[in-house]
């Protein structure tokens, strides 16, 4: 049939909606997480570069010991401005040309931006390069989460997406290490070397994705069921004729048909409007899911962790008693790296919801301790205690909210709006990233707000909001296929979601477990094509 193949009978057994996976297939899914390295590196290198003497003199002129607050704000936030728009554009591209191709295009745009930054000798070209690179980072960060969520097996989907966040932390660590190694150079290599190395990570990801398959759910969305079956078989390490592959594909198609029957796609603007349809009081409505995804990413930024990674070097300088702020920034990054792998286990064993709730509580305690100590005294022992609690705070973030927010946004959207929903959520992350990058220098710089350690009162208050938010609004999605998450959201509330157990399949509900169902699928695929 045009554009697709007839689907054999699906299964009414909820345990047969996903085929078993081979070790080779696990590694194929895990490679996509590598994209987190250049996202993390690009976010992390700028903190050290802005503290380098040569770079400061290049931007501000000889004799200056630090960048002005305006320039720090502009250099840091312009990347996030680019990523905001890059993520939104990627939502369209991922549905038009595919998830994999969109990520490769994002890598190419990123390479152009890095080339401009490397060639820069003044503020103008550097800012332009970071803006262009931001478009690439935004596209890649949004669609990688979408791609990984769609290809990963349900039992380790949380762990694999957490692997993306782990690669982000590795990127931050590499950036800190390179900054530490080039900080004392007295030529342009001090900042050009850290900038140029970003090209390597983008090239590795782009080349690797040429080898990896497209998402099978993208082909189902396009009605190309034969291609969907082939890539699904490759991802699961099974033959195309395997009944397990046919059962999983039937469930994906049945869920897609069900969602289209509830909210038909329509034209271009209609597909965007679908993200905002339904009641805010119904947990399964598209509007509620969009609010959940975008607000969850906003809350992740509200934890204040990027204050440490963007402005950590300059903040530690301001504390006065620290001899080498670059080294302290490197230590906080190491804590971030070694804490994140805990989520590989806990995300699947403990669950998304408990981690976000208790992680927020842990961060609240640490942040208020740092704020109180910084308010009361600036003695050497007090500063060391503050740094210790900042490291504990980073531990809580890295093992809970860091990966958890990305895992949940990849799971909560139905297929017809998934690309745009994840794009909106990622854009929200970058929007708030940009806002925090803009306002933070004005809050903490000595010639501006001069809050110093008192800024942690703000982060503590915001993390209190994160704790309340997670308790009332975040559902539990561990151990479910993306299609089962749809059903769970229809039948539970966030606080009762952890008790939900799959009891039926979309293939059975839509009549795709008999010959009549096969005809329905063929008819639907022809209409889509």
Short mmCIF file of C-alpha atoms in Angstrom, two decimals, residues 14-522:
data_model
loop_
_atom_site.label_atom_id
_atom_site.label_comp_id
_atom_site.label_asym_id
_atom_site.label_seq_id
_atom_site.Cartn_x
_atom_site.Cartn_y
_atom_site.Cartn_z
CA UNK A 14 -0.22 -5.09 28.08
CA UNK A 15 3.02 -7.02 28.67
CA UNK A 16 3.51 -7.54 24.91
CA UNK A 17 3.45 -3.90 23.79
CA UNK A 18 7.25 -3.68 23.60
CA UNK A 19 9.72 -6.16 22.13
CA UNK A 20 12.75 -7.32 24.14
CA UNK A 21 16.02 -5.56 23.35
CA UNK A 22 19.56 -6.80 22.67
CA UNK A 23 22.76 -5.34 24.13
CA UNK A 24 23.69 -3.95 20.70
CA UNK A 25 20.36 -2.13 20.55
CA UNK A 26 20.97 -0.67 24.02
CA UNK A 27 24.25 0.83 22.84
CA UNK A 28 22.54 2.29 19.76
CA UNK A 29 20.01 4.05 22.00
CA UNK A 30 22.70 5.17 24.44
CA UNK A 31 24.90 6.84 21.79
CA UNK A 32 22.33 9.59 21.26
CA UNK A 33 23.02 10.71 24.85
CA UNK A 34 26.47 11.81 23.67
CA UNK A 35 24.86 15.02 22.41
CA UNK A 36 24.72 16.22 26.01
CA UNK A 37 28.50 16.71 25.97
CA UNK A 38 28.54 19.66 23.63
CA UNK A 39 25.42 21.14 25.27
CA UNK A 40 27.20 20.98 28.63
CA UNK A 41 30.55 22.10 27.27
CA UNK A 42 29.03 25.10 25.53
CA UNK A 43 27.23 26.09 28.73
CA UNK A 44 30.28 25.56 30.91
CA UNK A 45 33.29 27.00 29.14
CA UNK A 46 32.03 30.59 29.26
CA UNK A 47 32.28 30.87 33.07
CA UNK A 48 36.03 30.26 33.02
CA UNK A 49 36.66 32.33 29.89
CA UNK A 50 34.96 35.38 31.44
CA UNK A 51 37.45 35.16 34.34
CA UNK A 52 40.58 35.01 32.13
CA UNK A 53 42.82 38.09 32.23
CA UNK A 54 43.61 38.03 28.50
CA UNK A 55 39.93 37.77 27.56
CA UNK A 56 38.98 40.56 29.98
CA UNK A 57 41.62 42.86 28.45
CA UNK A 58 40.47 41.88 24.95
CA UNK A 59 36.87 42.90 25.68
CA UNK A 60 37.24 45.70 28.24
CA UNK A 61 40.70 47.06 27.44
CA UNK A 62 44.06 46.96 29.28
CA UNK A 63 44.09 47.49 33.01
CA UNK A 64 40.62 46.07 33.67
CA UNK A 65 40.37 43.21 36.15
CA UNK A 66 36.86 41.98 35.33
CA UNK A 67 34.11 42.20 32.73
CA UNK A 68 31.37 44.74 33.29
CA UNK A 69 28.02 43.39 34.46
CA UNK A 70 26.44 44.42 31.15
CA UNK A 71 28.98 42.47 29.11
CA UNK A 72 28.78 39.39 31.34
CA UNK A 73 25.01 39.44 31.03
CA UNK A 74 25.10 39.83 27.24
CA UNK A 75 27.77 37.19 26.58
CA UNK A 76 26.07 34.61 28.78
CA UNK A 77 22.44 35.23 27.88
CA UNK A 78 22.76 35.61 24.09
CA UNK A 79 23.37 31.87 23.72
CA UNK A 80 20.15 31.14 25.60
CA UNK A 81 18.25 33.59 23.38
CA UNK A 82 19.41 31.62 20.34
CA UNK A 83 18.55 28.29 21.91
CA UNK A 84 15.01 29.46 22.68
CA UNK A 85 14.25 30.08 19.02
CA UNK A 86 16.30 27.09 17.88
CA UNK A 87 14.22 24.76 20.05
CA UNK A 88 10.91 26.15 18.71
CA UNK A 89 12.04 25.86 15.07
CA UNK A 90 13.24 22.32 15.71
CA UNK A 91 9.73 21.30 16.74
CA UNK A 92 8.56 21.96 13.19
CA UNK A 93 11.61 20.46 11.51
CA UNK A 94 11.40 17.24 13.51
CA UNK A 95 7.90 16.57 12.15
CA UNK A 96 8.82 17.63 8.60
CA UNK A 97 12.22 16.06 7.96
CA UNK A 98 12.63 13.65 10.86
CA UNK A 99 14.16 13.63 14.32
CA UNK A 100 17.60 12.40 13.26
CA UNK A 101 17.97 14.80 10.33
CA UNK A 102 16.95 17.76 12.51
CA UNK A 103 19.68 16.92 15.04
CA UNK A 104 22.30 16.69 12.26
CA UNK A 105 21.18 20.07 10.89
CA UNK A 106 21.46 21.51 14.40
CA UNK A 107 25.06 20.26 14.61
CA UNK A 108 25.91 22.03 11.33
CA UNK A 109 24.43 25.34 12.54
CA UNK A 110 26.33 24.92 15.81
CA UNK A 111 29.62 24.44 13.93
CA UNK A 112 29.09 27.71 12.06
CA UNK A 113 28.49 29.53 15.35
CA UNK A 114 31.59 28.04 16.97
CA UNK A 115 33.71 29.06 13.96
CA UNK A 116 32.54 32.66 14.38
CA UNK A 117 33.35 32.61 18.12
CA UNK A 118 36.80 31.14 17.51
CA UNK A 119 37.60 33.86 14.99
CA UNK A 120 36.37 36.66 17.27
CA UNK A 121 38.73 39.27 18.70
CA UNK A 122 36.05 41.61 20.03
CA UNK A 123 32.64 41.55 21.64
CA UNK A 124 30.56 41.88 18.45
CA UNK A 125 31.68 38.73 16.62
CA UNK A 126 31.75 36.70 19.84
CA UNK A 127 28.13 37.61 20.59
CA UNK A 128 27.07 36.90 16.99
CA UNK A 129 28.77 33.50 17.12
CA UNK A 130 27.10 32.57 20.41
CA UNK A 131 23.71 33.57 19.00
CA UNK A 132 24.18 31.34 15.93
CA UNK A 133 25.54 28.48 18.04
CA UNK A 134 22.51 28.90 20.28
CA UNK A 135 20.16 28.04 17.40
CA UNK A 136 22.06 24.79 16.93
CA UNK A 137 22.20 23.93 20.63
CA UNK A 138 18.47 24.65 21.02
CA UNK A 139 17.56 22.35 18.13
CA UNK A 140 19.81 19.54 19.30
CA UNK A 141 18.84 19.75 22.99
CA UNK A 142 15.11 19.61 22.18
CA UNK A 143 15.09 16.89 19.56
CA UNK A 144 17.69 14.64 21.19
CA UNK A 145 15.35 14.25 24.17
CA UNK A 146 12.47 13.53 21.79
CA UNK A 147 14.56 11.06 19.75
CA UNK A 148 15.90 9.21 22.80
CA UNK A 149 12.47 8.96 24.42
CA UNK A 150 10.98 7.51 21.23
CA UNK A 151 13.66 4.88 20.57
CA UNK A 152 14.54 3.82 24.14
CA UNK A 153 13.03 0.69 25.76
CA UNK A 154 10.58 1.57 28.53
CA UNK A 155 12.47 -0.23 31.32
CA UNK A 156 15.59 1.88 30.85
CA UNK A 157 14.19 4.99 29.17
CA UNK A 158 14.69 7.03 32.33
CA UNK A 159 18.26 5.76 32.71
CA UNK A 160 19.13 6.49 29.07
CA UNK A 161 17.71 10.01 29.16
CA UNK A 162 19.55 10.48 32.47
CA UNK A 163 22.62 9.48 30.49
CA UNK A 164 22.05 12.59 28.40
CA UNK A 165 22.19 14.71 31.54
CA UNK A 166 25.33 12.81 32.60
CA UNK A 167 26.94 13.75 29.28
CA UNK A 168 25.92 17.36 29.96
CA UNK A 169 27.87 17.19 33.23
CA UNK A 170 30.85 15.59 31.47
CA UNK A 171 30.76 18.49 29.02
CA UNK A 172 30.77 20.95 31.91
CA UNK A 173 33.72 19.10 33.47
CA UNK A 174 35.69 19.10 30.23
CA UNK A 175 35.03 22.82 29.85
CA UNK A 176 36.26 23.52 33.39
CA UNK A 177 39.37 21.40 32.85
CA UNK A 178 40.23 23.09 29.55
CA UNK A 179 39.60 26.54 31.05
CA UNK A 180 41.84 25.62 33.99
CA UNK A 181 44.57 24.53 31.59
CA UNK A 182 44.51 27.65 29.39
CA UNK A 183 43.69 30.38 31.94
CA UNK A 184 47.31 31.55 32.33
CA UNK A 185 48.12 31.83 28.64
CA UNK A 186 48.96 35.37 27.56
CA UNK A 187 47.65 35.08 24.02
CA UNK A 188 44.31 34.53 22.31
CA UNK A 189 44.72 30.78 22.72
CA UNK A 190 43.57 31.22 26.32
CA UNK A 191 39.96 31.59 25.13
CA UNK A 192 40.13 30.33 21.52
CA UNK A 193 41.23 26.81 22.48
CA UNK A 194 38.24 26.20 24.82
CA UNK A 195 35.88 27.63 22.20
CA UNK A 196 37.25 25.69 19.22
CA UNK A 197 37.19 22.32 20.97
CA UNK A 198 33.39 22.40 20.83
CA UNK A 199 33.58 21.49 17.16
CA UNK A 200 34.83 18.02 18.01
CA UNK A 201 31.73 17.08 20.03
CA UNK A 202 29.34 18.28 17.32
CA UNK A 203 31.22 16.36 14.62
CA UNK A 204 31.15 13.11 16.62
CA UNK A 205 27.40 13.41 17.24
CA UNK A 206 26.57 14.29 13.62
CA UNK A 207 28.66 11.45 12.17
CA UNK A 208 27.20 8.96 14.64
CA UNK A 209 23.63 9.94 13.81
CA UNK A 210 24.26 9.24 10.12
CA UNK A 211 24.64 5.62 11.23
CA UNK A 212 21.75 5.44 13.70
CA UNK A 213 18.17 4.84 12.46
CA UNK A 214 15.31 7.33 12.43
CA UNK A 215 12.63 7.13 15.13
CA UNK A 216 9.98 4.51 14.27
CA UNK A 217 7.31 6.79 15.75
CA UNK A 218 8.22 9.45 13.18
CA UNK A 219 7.51 6.97 10.39
CA UNK A 220 4.21 5.99 12.03
CA UNK A 221 3.26 9.67 12.18
CA UNK A 222 4.05 9.95 8.45
CA UNK A 223 2.12 6.75 7.62
CA UNK A 224 5.28 4.96 6.44
CA UNK A 225 4.58 1.79 8.37
CA UNK A 226 6.96 -0.47 6.45
CA UNK A 227 9.91 1.81 7.26
CA UNK A 228 8.68 2.08 10.84
CA UNK A 229 8.74 -1.70 11.16
CA UNK A 230 12.29 -1.91 9.77
CA UNK A 231 13.82 0.67 12.12
CA UNK A 232 11.89 -0.70 15.10
CA UNK A 233 13.27 -4.17 14.36
CA UNK A 234 16.78 -2.71 14.13
CA UNK A 235 16.39 -0.82 17.42
CA UNK A 236 15.08 -3.92 19.22
CA UNK A 237 17.54 -6.35 17.63
CA UNK A 238 14.70 -8.48 16.23
CA UNK A 239 13.55 -9.51 12.76
CA UNK A 240 10.85 -7.50 11.00
CA UNK A 241 8.65 -10.61 10.91
CA UNK A 242 8.84 -11.09 14.69
CA UNK A 243 5.40 -11.07 16.29
CA UNK A 244 6.85 -8.97 19.12
CA UNK A 245 7.83 -6.25 16.63
CA UNK A 246 4.40 -6.41 15.02
CA UNK A 247 2.69 -6.15 18.42
CA UNK A 248 4.75 -3.09 19.42
CA UNK A 249 4.19 -1.39 16.06
CA UNK A 250 0.46 -2.10 16.24
CA UNK A 251 0.29 -0.48 19.68
CA UNK A 252 2.13 2.65 18.45
CA UNK A 253 -0.19 2.98 15.44
CA UNK A 254 -3.31 2.35 17.52
CA UNK A 255 -2.31 5.02 20.03
CA UNK A 256 -1.61 7.48 17.21
CA UNK A 257 -5.01 6.79 15.64
CA UNK A 258 -6.70 7.21 19.02
CA UNK A 259 -5.01 10.56 19.64
CA UNK A 260 -5.96 11.77 16.15
CA UNK A 261 -9.57 10.80 16.81
CA UNK A 262 -9.52 12.95 19.96
CA UNK A 263 -7.67 15.92 18.42
CA UNK A 264 -7.29 15.88 14.60
CA UNK A 265 -4.07 17.51 13.40
CA UNK A 266 -5.39 19.87 10.72
CA UNK A 267 -3.11 22.50 9.16
CA UNK A 268 0.14 24.05 10.36
CA UNK A 269 -1.31 26.49 12.89
CA UNK A 270 -3.84 23.94 14.03
CA UNK A 271 -1.04 21.55 15.02
CA UNK A 272 0.45 24.25 17.24
CA UNK A 273 -2.96 25.13 18.68
CA UNK A 274 -3.46 21.46 19.56
CA UNK A 275 -0.78 21.92 22.21
CA UNK A 276 -3.15 24.29 24.06
CA UNK A 277 -6.48 22.45 23.69
CA UNK A 278 -8.44 20.94 26.56
CA UNK A 279 -9.14 21.83 30.18
CA UNK A 280 -6.41 22.90 32.57
CA UNK A 281 -8.16 20.81 35.25
CA UNK A 282 -7.91 17.54 33.26
CA UNK A 283 -4.47 15.95 33.71
CA UNK A 284 -4.53 14.23 30.30
CA UNK A 285 -5.49 17.32 28.26
CA UNK A 286 -2.97 18.72 25.80
CA UNK A 287 -3.05 22.09 27.59
CA UNK A 288 -2.28 20.47 30.95
CA UNK A 289 0.60 18.48 29.44
CA UNK A 290 2.05 21.58 27.78
CA UNK A 291 1.84 23.53 31.03
CA UNK A 292 3.45 20.62 32.89
CA UNK A 293 6.34 20.34 30.43
CA UNK A 294 7.07 24.05 30.14
CA UNK A 295 6.70 24.75 33.86
CA UNK A 296 8.83 21.75 34.81
CA UNK A 297 11.68 23.11 32.70
CA UNK A 298 11.13 26.56 34.20
CA UNK A 299 11.39 25.05 37.68
CA UNK A 300 14.61 23.27 36.75
CA UNK A 301 16.14 26.66 35.98
CA UNK A 302 14.64 28.12 39.17
CA UNK A 303 16.81 25.72 41.21
CA UNK A 304 19.62 28.20 40.52
CA UNK A 305 22.22 25.61 39.55
CA UNK A 306 23.30 27.54 36.46
CA UNK A 307 24.25 30.43 38.71
CA UNK A 308 27.07 28.19 39.96
CA UNK A 309 28.09 26.98 36.49
CA UNK A 310 27.73 30.30 34.65
CA UNK A 311 28.98 32.69 37.29
CA UNK A 312 30.74 30.35 39.74
CA UNK A 313 34.26 31.54 38.96
CA UNK A 314 33.42 35.23 39.38
CA UNK A 315 31.22 34.52 42.44
CA UNK A 316 34.00 32.60 44.21
CA UNK A 317 36.38 35.48 43.43
CA UNK A 318 34.01 37.85 45.24
CA UNK A 319 34.11 35.72 48.40
CA UNK A 320 37.63 37.05 48.85
CA UNK A 321 39.32 34.27 50.79
CA UNK A 322 39.59 31.77 47.93
CA UNK A 323 43.04 31.62 46.32
CA UNK A 324 42.01 29.81 43.12
CA UNK A 325 38.36 30.23 42.11
CA UNK A 326 38.99 28.23 38.90
CA UNK A 327 39.86 25.19 41.03
CA UNK A 328 36.69 25.57 43.14
CA UNK A 329 34.60 25.74 39.96
CA UNK A 330 36.32 22.58 38.77
CA UNK A 331 35.48 20.84 42.05
CA UNK A 332 31.78 21.79 41.85
CA UNK A 333 31.72 20.44 38.30
CA UNK A 334 33.30 17.17 39.45
CA UNK A 335 30.55 16.81 42.07
CA UNK A 336 28.00 17.34 39.31
CA UNK A 337 29.59 14.62 37.14
CA UNK A 338 29.92 11.96 39.81
CA UNK A 339 26.46 12.57 41.30
CA UNK A 340 24.48 12.23 38.06
CA UNK A 341 25.08 8.46 37.46
CA UNK A 342 23.11 7.74 40.64
CA UNK A 343 20.02 8.65 38.61
CA UNK A 344 20.71 5.77 36.17
CA UNK A 345 19.55 3.44 38.94
CA UNK A 346 17.22 5.65 40.97
CA UNK A 347 15.20 6.97 38.01
CA UNK A 348 13.91 3.44 37.31
CA UNK A 349 13.91 2.02 40.84
CA UNK A 350 12.72 4.99 42.91
CA UNK A 351 10.78 6.81 40.18
CA UNK A 352 10.61 10.29 38.68
CA UNK A 353 8.12 11.80 41.12
CA UNK A 354 9.84 10.90 44.45
CA UNK A 355 13.21 12.06 43.13
CA UNK A 356 11.86 15.46 42.14
CA UNK A 357 10.07 15.92 45.47
CA UNK A 358 12.95 14.92 47.77
CA UNK A 359 15.60 16.45 45.53
CA UNK A 360 13.88 19.82 45.83
CA UNK A 361 13.73 19.49 49.61
CA UNK A 362 17.45 18.70 49.79
CA UNK A 363 18.31 21.73 47.68
CA UNK A 364 16.12 24.01 49.83
CA UNK A 365 17.99 23.02 53.00
CA UNK A 366 21.44 23.51 51.46
CA UNK A 367 20.60 26.85 49.86
CA UNK A 368 19.24 28.40 53.03
CA UNK A 369 22.28 27.18 54.99
CA UNK A 370 24.61 28.84 52.44
CA UNK A 371 22.58 32.06 52.55
CA UNK A 372 22.49 32.22 56.35
CA UNK A 373 26.23 31.55 56.74
CA UNK A 374 27.07 34.12 54.05
CA UNK A 375 24.89 36.70 55.79
CA UNK A 376 26.34 36.14 59.27
CA UNK A 377 30.10 35.92 58.58
CA UNK A 378 32.78 35.94 55.89
CA UNK A 379 35.45 34.12 57.91
CA UNK A 380 37.64 31.60 56.11
CA UNK A 381 36.02 28.62 57.86
CA UNK A 382 32.56 29.95 56.99
CA UNK A 383 33.46 30.27 53.31
CA UNK A 384 34.72 26.66 53.27
CA UNK A 385 31.47 25.53 54.87
CA UNK A 386 29.49 27.45 52.24
CA UNK A 387 31.43 25.74 49.46
CA UNK A 388 30.78 22.34 51.07
CA UNK A 389 27.01 22.96 51.15
CA UNK A 390 27.07 24.30 47.58
CA UNK A 391 28.61 20.95 46.59
CA UNK A 392 25.90 19.04 48.51
CA UNK A 393 23.26 21.21 46.80
CA UNK A 394 24.78 20.30 43.41
CA UNK A 395 24.66 16.63 44.42
CA UNK A 396 20.90 16.87 45.04
CA UNK A 397 20.35 18.65 41.74
CA UNK A 398 22.52 16.31 39.67
CA UNK A 399 20.88 13.16 41.00
CA UNK A 400 17.28 14.39 40.80
CA UNK A 401 16.14 17.54 38.99
CA UNK A 402 19.01 17.60 36.50
CA UNK A 403 18.01 14.41 34.67
CA UNK A 404 14.45 14.14 36.02
CA UNK A 405 13.02 17.18 34.24
CA UNK A 406 14.38 15.98 30.88
CA UNK A 407 13.07 12.45 31.40
CA UNK A 408 9.51 13.58 32.19
CA UNK A 409 9.12 16.02 29.27
CA UNK A 410 10.08 13.25 26.84
CA UNK A 411 7.32 11.00 28.18
CA UNK A 412 4.18 13.08 28.75
CA UNK A 413 3.19 14.14 25.21
CA UNK A 414 1.11 12.09 22.73
CA UNK A 415 2.69 11.38 19.33
CA UNK A 416 0.67 13.92 17.24
CA UNK A 417 2.02 16.82 19.35
CA UNK A 418 5.16 15.27 20.85
CA UNK A 419 7.73 17.14 18.74
CA UNK A 420 6.12 20.51 19.38
CA UNK A 421 5.45 19.75 23.05
CA UNK A 422 9.08 18.82 23.72
CA UNK A 423 10.18 21.85 21.69
CA UNK A 424 8.01 24.18 23.80
CA UNK A 425 9.31 22.60 27.02
CA UNK A 426 12.94 22.92 25.93
CA UNK A 427 12.33 26.49 24.77
CA UNK A 428 10.95 27.24 28.24
CA UNK A 429 14.16 25.88 29.77
CA UNK A 430 16.27 28.14 27.58
CA UNK A 431 14.01 31.16 28.06
CA UNK A 432 14.42 30.96 31.83
CA UNK A 433 18.08 30.13 31.40
CA UNK A 434 18.37 33.40 29.45
CA UNK A 435 16.38 35.39 32.02
CA UNK A 436 18.55 34.12 34.89
CA UNK A 437 21.73 34.77 32.90
CA UNK A 438 20.60 38.36 32.25
CA UNK A 439 19.51 39.29 35.77
CA UNK A 440 22.05 37.41 37.92
CA UNK A 441 25.02 39.79 37.36
CA UNK A 442 22.77 42.68 38.39
CA UNK A 443 21.85 40.85 41.59
CA UNK A 444 25.33 39.82 42.75
CA UNK A 445 27.94 42.17 41.23
CA UNK A 446 29.50 44.60 43.76
CA UNK A 447 28.59 47.64 41.65
CA UNK A 448 24.98 46.45 41.20
CA UNK A 449 22.80 44.59 43.72
CA UNK A 450 25.79 43.22 45.62
CA UNK A 451 23.77 40.38 47.13
CA UNK A 452 26.75 38.04 47.24
CA UNK A 453 25.83 34.86 49.15
CA UNK A 454 22.41 36.34 49.97
CA UNK A 455 21.34 35.38 46.44
CA UNK A 456 20.88 31.86 47.84
CA UNK A 457 17.84 33.12 49.77
CA UNK A 458 16.25 33.64 46.35
CA UNK A 459 17.27 30.20 45.05
CA UNK A 460 16.05 28.62 48.31
CA UNK A 461 12.65 30.29 48.03
CA UNK A 462 12.33 29.17 44.40
CA UNK A 463 13.31 25.60 45.30
CA UNK A 464 10.55 25.65 47.92
CA UNK A 465 8.16 26.35 45.04
CA UNK A 466 9.75 23.41 43.15
CA UNK A 467 9.03 21.11 46.10
CA UNK A 468 5.35 22.10 46.25
CA UNK A 469 5.05 21.92 42.46
CA UNK A 470 6.50 18.39 42.24
CA UNK A 471 4.18 17.09 44.97
CA UNK A 472 0.97 18.35 43.43
CA UNK A 473 1.62 18.26 39.67
CA UNK A 474 4.27 15.72 38.60
CA UNK A 475 2.98 12.21 37.71
CA UNK A 476 4.93 8.95 38.00
CA UNK A 477 5.84 7.52 34.57
CA UNK A 478 8.49 4.86 35.29
CA UNK A 479 8.19 1.45 33.66
CA UNK A 480 5.55 2.50 31.12
CA UNK A 481 5.70 2.76 27.35
CA UNK A 482 4.97 6.20 25.92
CA UNK A 483 1.55 4.91 24.90
CA UNK A 484 0.83 3.61 28.41
CA UNK A 485 1.77 7.02 29.84
CA UNK A 486 -1.07 8.46 27.73
CA UNK A 487 -3.54 6.03 29.29
CA UNK A 488 -2.20 6.58 32.81
CA UNK A 489 -2.65 10.36 32.52
CA UNK A 490 -6.28 9.82 31.47
CA UNK A 491 -7.10 7.59 34.44
CA UNK A 492 -5.18 9.05 37.40
CA UNK A 493 -4.06 12.22 39.15
CA UNK A 494 -0.38 13.02 39.83
CA UNK A 495 -0.68 11.92 43.46
CA UNK A 496 -2.27 8.55 42.56
CA UNK A 497 -0.28 7.89 39.37
CA UNK A 498 2.37 5.67 41.02
CA UNK A 499 -0.29 3.01 41.78
CA UNK A 500 -1.55 2.75 38.19
CA UNK A 501 -1.01 -0.59 36.40
CA UNK A 502 -1.54 -1.15 32.63
CA UNK A 503 -4.72 -3.15 32.09
CA UNK A 504 -5.39 -2.95 28.34
CA UNK A 505 -3.80 -1.97 25.03
CA UNK A 506 -4.69 0.62 22.44
CA UNK A 507 -4.47 -2.10 19.78
CA UNK A 508 -7.32 -3.96 21.48
CA UNK A 509 -9.37 -0.82 22.14
CA UNK A 510 -9.06 0.38 18.53
CA UNK A 511 -9.91 -3.05 17.06
CA UNK A 512 -6.41 -3.72 15.75
CA UNK A 513 -6.26 -7.25 17.14
CA UNK A 514 -8.31 -8.75 14.30
CA UNK A 515 -8.47 -8.56 10.51
CA UNK A 516 -10.85 -5.64 10.64
CA UNK A 517 -8.23 -3.74 12.57
CA UNK A 518 -5.69 -4.41 9.82
CA UNK A 519 -8.01 -2.86 7.28
CA UNK A 520 -8.51 0.16 9.55
CA UNK A 521 -4.75 0.72 9.76
CA UNK A 522 -4.31 0.45 5.99
#
